[in-house]
XYZ file of N, CA and C in Angstrom:
156
model
N 4.314 9.036 -1.052
C 4.193 9.449 -1.898
C 2.935 8.294 -2.117
N 1.180 8.504 -2.190
C 0.190 7.200 -1.756
C 0.156 6.423 -3.161
N -0.388 5.519 -2.978
C -0.556 4.757 -4.162
C -1.813 4.295 -3.846
N -2.775 3.917 -4.698
C -3.945 2.605 -5.232
C -3.810 2.078 -5.357
N -5.273 1.917 -4.511
C -5.460 -0.611 -5.075
C -6.700 0.003 -6.668
N -6.167 -0.598 -7.474
C -6.931 -0.339 -8.818
C -8.005 -1.063 -9.041
N -7.931 -2.520 -8.632
C -9.390 -3.086 -7.864
C -10.201 -2.222 -7.353
N -9.833 -1.999 -5.742
C -10.889 -1.430 -5.453
C -10.541 -0.286 -4.439
N -9.826 0.763 -4.601
C -9.341 1.936 -4.274
C -9.405 2.158 -3.059
N -8.179 1.414 -2.481
C -7.909 1.573 -0.867
C -6.522 2.055 -1.059
N -6.226 2.648 -0.564
C -5.125 3.649 -0.533
C -4.205 3.422 0.896
N -3.066 3.129 0.211
C -1.794 2.832 1.176
C -1.358 4.564 1.318
N -1.315 4.636 2.231
C -0.383 6.329 2.857
C 0.949 5.512 3.754
N 2.281 5.932 3.057
C 3.328 5.611 3.934
C 3.330 6.790 5.392
N 2.718 7.243 5.425
C 2.535 7.914 6.917
C 1.636 6.700 7.702
N 0.661 6.456 7.759
C 0.485 5.798 8.410
C 1.203 3.383 8.421
N 1.166 3.581 6.880
C 1.962 2.469 7.027
C 0.185 1.555 7.226
N 0.787 0.430 7.243
C -0.947 -1.070 7.785
C -0.434 -1.584 9.106
N -0.200 -1.401 10.320
C 1.020 -1.708 11.026
C -0.205 -3.068 11.491
N -1.415 -2.780 10.913
C -2.209 -4.420 11.015
C -1.742 -5.836 10.740
N -1.101 -5.306 9.601
C -0.518 -6.350 8.203
C 1.209 -6.308 8.287
N 1.861 -6.097 9.712
C 3.428 -5.615 9.566
C 4.139 -4.741 8.462
N 3.158 -3.831 8.588
C 4.114 -2.967 8.101
C 3.492 -1.234 8.913
N 5.139 -0.873 9.461
C 5.525 0.004 10.149
C 4.792 1.577 9.382
N 4.520 2.198 10.271
C 4.372 4.000 9.560
C 5.718 4.207 9.494
N 5.699 5.340 8.254
C 6.409 5.787 7.388
C 7.344 4.702 6.116
N 6.488 3.860 6.299
C 6.900 2.620 5.525
C 7.064 3.170 4.093
N 8.327 3.653 2.437
C 7.336 4.037 1.308
C 7.463 2.872 0.567
N 6.316 2.816 0.015
C 5.313 1.743 -1.091
C 6.617 1.248 -1.456
N 7.288 1.284 -1.817
C 9.494 1.123 -2.546
C 9.579 -0.312 -1.433
N 9.311 0.256 -0.254
C 10.028 -1.155 0.900
C 8.643 -1.864 1.501
N 7.821 -1.641 0.577
C 6.646 -2.778 1.011
C 7.219 -4.064 0.936
N 7.022 -4.726 1.849
C 7.199 -6.469 0.606
C 6.407 -6.520 -0.549
N 7.000 -7.683 -1.460
C 5.885 -8.382 -2.561
C 5.332 -9.423 -2.430
N 4.941 -9.347 -0.828
C 4.068 -10.375 -0.442
C 3.173 -9.826 0.204
N 3.068 -8.632 0.046
C 1.984 -7.537 0.854
C 0.923 -7.693 0.002
N -0.583 -8.061 0.720
C -1.608 -8.066 0.086
C -2.472 -6.399 0.048
N -2.896 -6.380 -0.742
C -4.451 -5.054 -0.468
C -5.133 -5.602 0.546
N -4.755 -5.426 1.559
C -6.123 -5.684 3.112
C -7.107 -5.381 2.876
N -7.973 -4.993 1.658
C -9.823 -3.867 1.624
C -9.768 -5.474 0.464
N -8.956 -5.910 -0.587
C -9.256 -6.577 -1.571
C -8.149 -8.240 -1.329
N -7.788 -7.903 -1.332
C -6.545 -9.452 -1.418
C -5.885 -9.623 -2.333
N -5.287 -8.145 -3.254
C -4.486 -7.762 -4.278
C -3.580 -7.721 -4.215
N -2.487 -8.633 -5.207
C -0.953 -8.123 -4.780
C -0.772 -6.560 -5.101
N 0.612 -6.524 -4.563
C 0.844 -4.741 -4.318
C 1.171 -4.322 -6.315
N 1.470 -5.669 -6.947
C 1.586 -4.817 -8.562
C 0.509 -4.433 -8.654
N -0.738 -4.110 -8.073
C -2.275 -4.327 -8.629
C -2.347 -2.499 -8.193
N -1.053 -1.778 -7.621
C -1.650 -0.498 -7.093
C -0.842 0.347 -8.016
N -1.997 1.713 -8.222
C -0.869 2.601 -9.069
C -0.320 4.026 -7.717
N 0.990 4.420 -8.566
C 0.790 5.774 -7.545
C -0.780 6.884 -7.815
N -0.738 8.464 -6.574
C -2.550 8.521 -6.365
C -1.859 9.573 -7.417
N -2.460 10.109 -8.395
C -2.586 11.336 -9.240
C -2.501 12.380 -8.120
């Protein structure tokens, strides 16, 4: 499942992860560390919602 940043609309896709910030492809959002922040606007993981 993909997750969307409530602030800027960035989409976290587990298929691609966020390798530039240490999140390998195929990493489910639930396994992303709580210290990770949105690469677009910098808000925390708690500001993301499941994509509808």
